[in-house]
Short mmCIF file of C-alpha atoms and ligand atoms in Angstrom, two decimals:
data_model
loop_
_atom_site.label_atom_id
_atom_site.label_comp_id
_atom_site.label_asym_id
_atom_site.label_seq_id
_atom_site.Cartn_x
_atom_site.Cartn_y
_atom_site.Cartn_z
CA MET A 1 10.34 -119.25 170.11
CA ILE A 2 12.35 -121.12 172.73
CA SER A 3 14.59 -118.96 174.91
CA GLU A 4 18.36 -119.32 175.32
CA ARG A 5 17.92 -120.09 179.01
CA MET A 6 15.55 -122.96 178.29
CA VAL A 7 17.83 -124.32 175.56
CA GLU A 8 20.84 -124.28 177.88
CA ALA A 9 18.91 -126.07 180.63
CA ILE A 10 17.75 -128.76 178.18
CA ASN A 11 21.27 -129.21 176.80
CA LYS A 12 22.45 -129.83 180.37
CA GLN A 13 19.64 -132.33 180.83
CA ILE A 14 20.80 -134.21 177.71
CA ASN A 15 24.10 -134.63 179.53
CA GLU A 16 22.28 -135.87 182.68
CA GLU A 17 20.41 -138.48 180.65
CA LEU A 18 23.57 -139.62 178.86
CA TYR A 19 25.34 -139.88 182.19
CA SER A 20 22.41 -141.98 183.46
CA SER A 21 22.91 -144.28 180.47
CA TYR A 22 26.62 -144.54 181.25
CA LEU A 23 26.00 -145.15 184.97
CA TYR A 24 23.58 -148.01 184.27
CA LEU A 25 25.97 -149.53 181.75
CA SER A 26 28.65 -149.51 184.43
CA MET A 27 26.22 -151.23 186.81
CA ALA A 28 25.50 -153.79 184.05
CA ALA A 29 29.23 -154.48 183.78
CA TYR A 30 29.38 -154.98 187.55
CA PHE A 31 26.61 -157.60 187.35
CA GLU A 32 28.27 -159.31 184.35
CA ASP A 33 31.32 -159.67 186.54
CA LEU A 34 29.25 -161.32 189.29
CA GLY A 35 27.72 -163.70 186.73
CA LEU A 36 24.26 -162.22 187.31
CA LYS A 37 23.17 -162.03 183.66
CA GLY A 38 19.56 -161.12 184.46
CA PHE A 39 20.54 -158.13 186.58
CA ALA A 40 23.00 -157.13 183.85
CA ASN A 41 20.23 -157.37 181.25
CA TRP A 42 17.94 -155.14 183.32
CA MET A 43 20.68 -152.52 183.55
CA ILE A 44 21.48 -152.68 179.83
CA VAL A 45 17.81 -152.08 179.00
CA GLN A 46 17.78 -149.22 181.52
CA SER A 47 20.90 -147.79 179.89
CA GLN A 48 19.29 -147.97 176.42
CA GLU A 49 16.15 -146.23 177.70
CA GLU A 50 18.26 -143.40 179.11
CA LYS A 51 19.82 -142.85 175.70
CA ASP A 52 16.27 -142.56 174.34
CA HIS A 53 15.46 -139.96 177.01
CA ALA A 54 18.47 -137.94 175.86
CA MET A 55 17.43 -138.29 172.21
CA LYS A 56 13.89 -137.15 172.97
CA PHE A 57 15.35 -133.87 174.27
CA TYR A 58 17.71 -133.76 171.26
CA TYR A 59 14.87 -134.01 168.75
CA TYR A 60 12.84 -131.47 170.68
CA LEU A 61 15.63 -128.91 170.46
CA ALA A 62 16.14 -129.75 166.78
CA SER A 63 12.42 -129.20 166.13
CA GLN A 64 12.72 -125.75 167.74
CA GLY A 65 15.70 -124.83 165.57
CA ALA A 66 17.76 -124.53 168.77
CA LYS A 67 21.49 -125.17 169.09
CA ILE A 68 22.25 -128.59 170.54
CA LYS A 69 25.36 -128.70 172.69
CA LEU A 70 26.94 -131.88 174.01
CA TYR A 71 28.95 -131.63 177.21
CA GLU A 72 31.55 -134.02 178.56
CA ILE A 73 30.10 -137.10 180.24
CA LYS A 74 31.72 -137.77 183.61
CA GLU A 75 33.08 -141.19 184.54
CA PRO A 76 30.57 -143.33 186.43
CA PRO A 77 31.58 -145.41 189.45
CA SER A 78 32.79 -148.91 188.59
CA GLU A 79 33.02 -150.39 192.08
CA PHE A 80 29.86 -151.21 194.00
CA GLU A 81 29.20 -152.75 197.37
CA GLY A 82 26.71 -155.48 196.57
CA ILE A 83 23.40 -155.86 194.77
CA LYS A 84 21.26 -153.92 197.24
CA SER A 85 23.70 -151.04 197.33
CA VAL A 86 23.49 -150.78 193.52
CA PHE A 87 19.70 -150.44 193.60
CA LYS A 88 19.89 -147.92 196.44
CA GLN A 89 22.10 -145.87 194.13
CA VAL A 90 19.63 -146.33 191.26
CA LEU A 91 16.81 -144.96 193.41
CA LYS A 92 18.94 -142.06 194.63
CA HIS A 93 19.99 -141.25 191.09
CA GLU A 94 16.42 -141.32 189.80
CA GLN A 95 15.33 -139.01 192.63
CA HIS A 96 18.08 -136.65 191.50
CA ILE A 97 16.83 -136.82 187.89
CA THR A 98 13.26 -136.15 189.04
CA LYS A 99 14.55 -133.03 190.77
CA LYS A 100 16.29 -131.95 187.56
CA ILE A 101 13.13 -132.48 185.49
CA ASN A 102 11.14 -130.47 188.06
CA GLU A 103 13.67 -127.66 187.74
CA LEU A 104 13.15 -127.64 183.96
CA VAL A 105 9.40 -127.42 184.52
CA ASP A 106 9.97 -124.49 186.90
CA ILE A 107 12.02 -122.67 184.25
CA ALA A 108 9.37 -123.34 181.56
CA GLU A 109 6.72 -121.99 183.92
CA GLU A 110 8.75 -118.94 184.78
CA LEU A 111 9.35 -118.18 181.09
CA LYS A 112 5.71 -118.94 180.22
CA ASP A 113 7.09 -121.42 177.67
CA ARG A 114 3.92 -123.48 177.18
CA ALA A 115 5.36 -125.71 174.45
CA THR A 116 8.29 -126.86 176.59
CA PHE A 117 6.07 -127.12 179.65
CA ASN A 118 3.80 -129.43 177.69
CA PHE A 119 6.72 -131.44 176.28
CA LEU A 120 8.13 -131.99 179.78
CA GLN A 121 4.96 -133.69 181.03
CA TRP A 122 6.15 -136.95 179.43
CA TYR A 123 9.27 -136.84 181.64
CA ILE A 124 7.20 -136.11 184.74
CA ASP A 125 5.23 -139.31 184.16
CA GLU A 126 8.34 -141.26 183.20
CA GLN A 127 10.09 -140.32 186.44
CA VAL A 128 7.20 -141.70 188.50
CA GLY A 129 7.79 -145.04 186.75
CA GLU A 130 11.57 -144.82 187.11
CA GLU A 131 11.42 -144.33 190.87
CA GLU A 132 8.72 -146.97 191.25
CA ASN A 133 10.78 -149.60 189.35
CA ALA A 134 13.84 -148.99 191.49
CA MET A 135 11.80 -149.11 194.72
CA GLU A 136 10.09 -152.33 193.67
CA ILE A 137 13.38 -154.15 193.09
CA LEU A 138 14.85 -152.68 196.26
CA ASN A 139 11.87 -153.94 198.28
CA LYS A 140 12.30 -157.41 196.81
CA LEU A 141 15.99 -157.37 197.69
CA GLU A 142 15.19 -156.32 201.29
CA PHE A 143 12.77 -159.21 201.53
CA ILE A 144 15.15 -161.76 200.00
CA GLY A 145 18.15 -160.87 202.15
CA ASP A 146 21.02 -163.30 201.51
CA ASN A 147 18.88 -166.13 200.17
CA LYS A 148 20.87 -167.26 197.12
CA ASN A 149 18.00 -169.21 195.54
CA ALA A 150 15.75 -166.18 195.71
CA ILE A 151 18.49 -164.01 194.18
CA PHE A 152 18.79 -166.42 191.26
CA MET A 153 15.00 -166.35 190.84
CA LEU A 154 15.09 -162.57 190.76
CA ASP A 155 18.00 -162.72 188.31
CA ARG A 156 15.84 -164.84 186.02
CA GLU A 157 12.94 -162.40 186.36
CA LEU A 158 15.10 -159.37 185.55
CA GLY A 159 16.52 -161.26 182.58
CA GLN A 160 13.05 -161.08 180.98
CA ARG A 161 13.10 -157.30 180.65
CA GLN A 162 13.12 -156.27 177.02
CA TYR A 163 14.15 -153.04 175.43
CA ILE A 164 11.33 -151.33 173.59
CA PRO A 165 12.67 -148.34 171.63
CA LEU A 166 10.91 -145.09 172.35
CA VAL A 167 9.09 -143.76 169.31
CA GLN A 168 10.80 -140.45 168.72
CA ASP A 169 9.04 -137.53 167.13
CA LYS A 170 11.79 -136.42 164.78
CA GLU A 171 9.59 -133.97 162.93
CA GLY A 172 8.89 -131.94 166.05
FE1 OFO B 20 15.96 -140.65 182.22
O1 OFO B 20 15.11 -141.42 183.61
FE2 OFO B 20 16.28 -142.45 184.55
O2 OFO B 20 17.61 -141.29 184.77
#
C-alpha cells in the first residue's frame, strides 16, 4: 500500500506538472504575440505533454486508491526577454523538474516503495528527453544569433511538432 508521505509528494508533483503546462502556454502566447507561429506551436505541444505528465501521476494515485489533491497553480511569467531567454528558462525549468523527480525517487527508495520506484522510471527517462530538447533548440539559437532568415527557418521547423497523446494506463 502506498504511504501518505509518497501520496503527498506525488500530489505536489501533479501541481509542478500543471504549472509546467501553464508556463509553456504562457510562452506560447508570447510567441503568438511576436508572430512566431512555429515557436508558439512547439510550446503548445509542450504544454499539452505536461498536462499528460500530470494525468499520468493522477491515474497512478487513482490506481492505488490514494487521495488526489489539487493545489493552486501559481501565475506564470508573461513577459520574456527574447527567444533565447525563453529557451534558457525552459532548460532551467526542466532541470528543476528533473530534481523534483529525483526527489520522488529518493522518497520511494527510502520507503522501499518498489511499485512507485518502478513507476517513476518513465519520468526519469522523460526528463532526459526534456532537457535534451531544450538544449538542442538553445544550441541552434546560439548558432543563429540575430539572423532573421534562420529564425524563420527554425520557426517553420518547430511548427512541424505534433502532439501525440500519451497512452494513459487508467486501470492501474
Ligand atoms: Fe513534465 O516534463 Fe517538462 O516539465
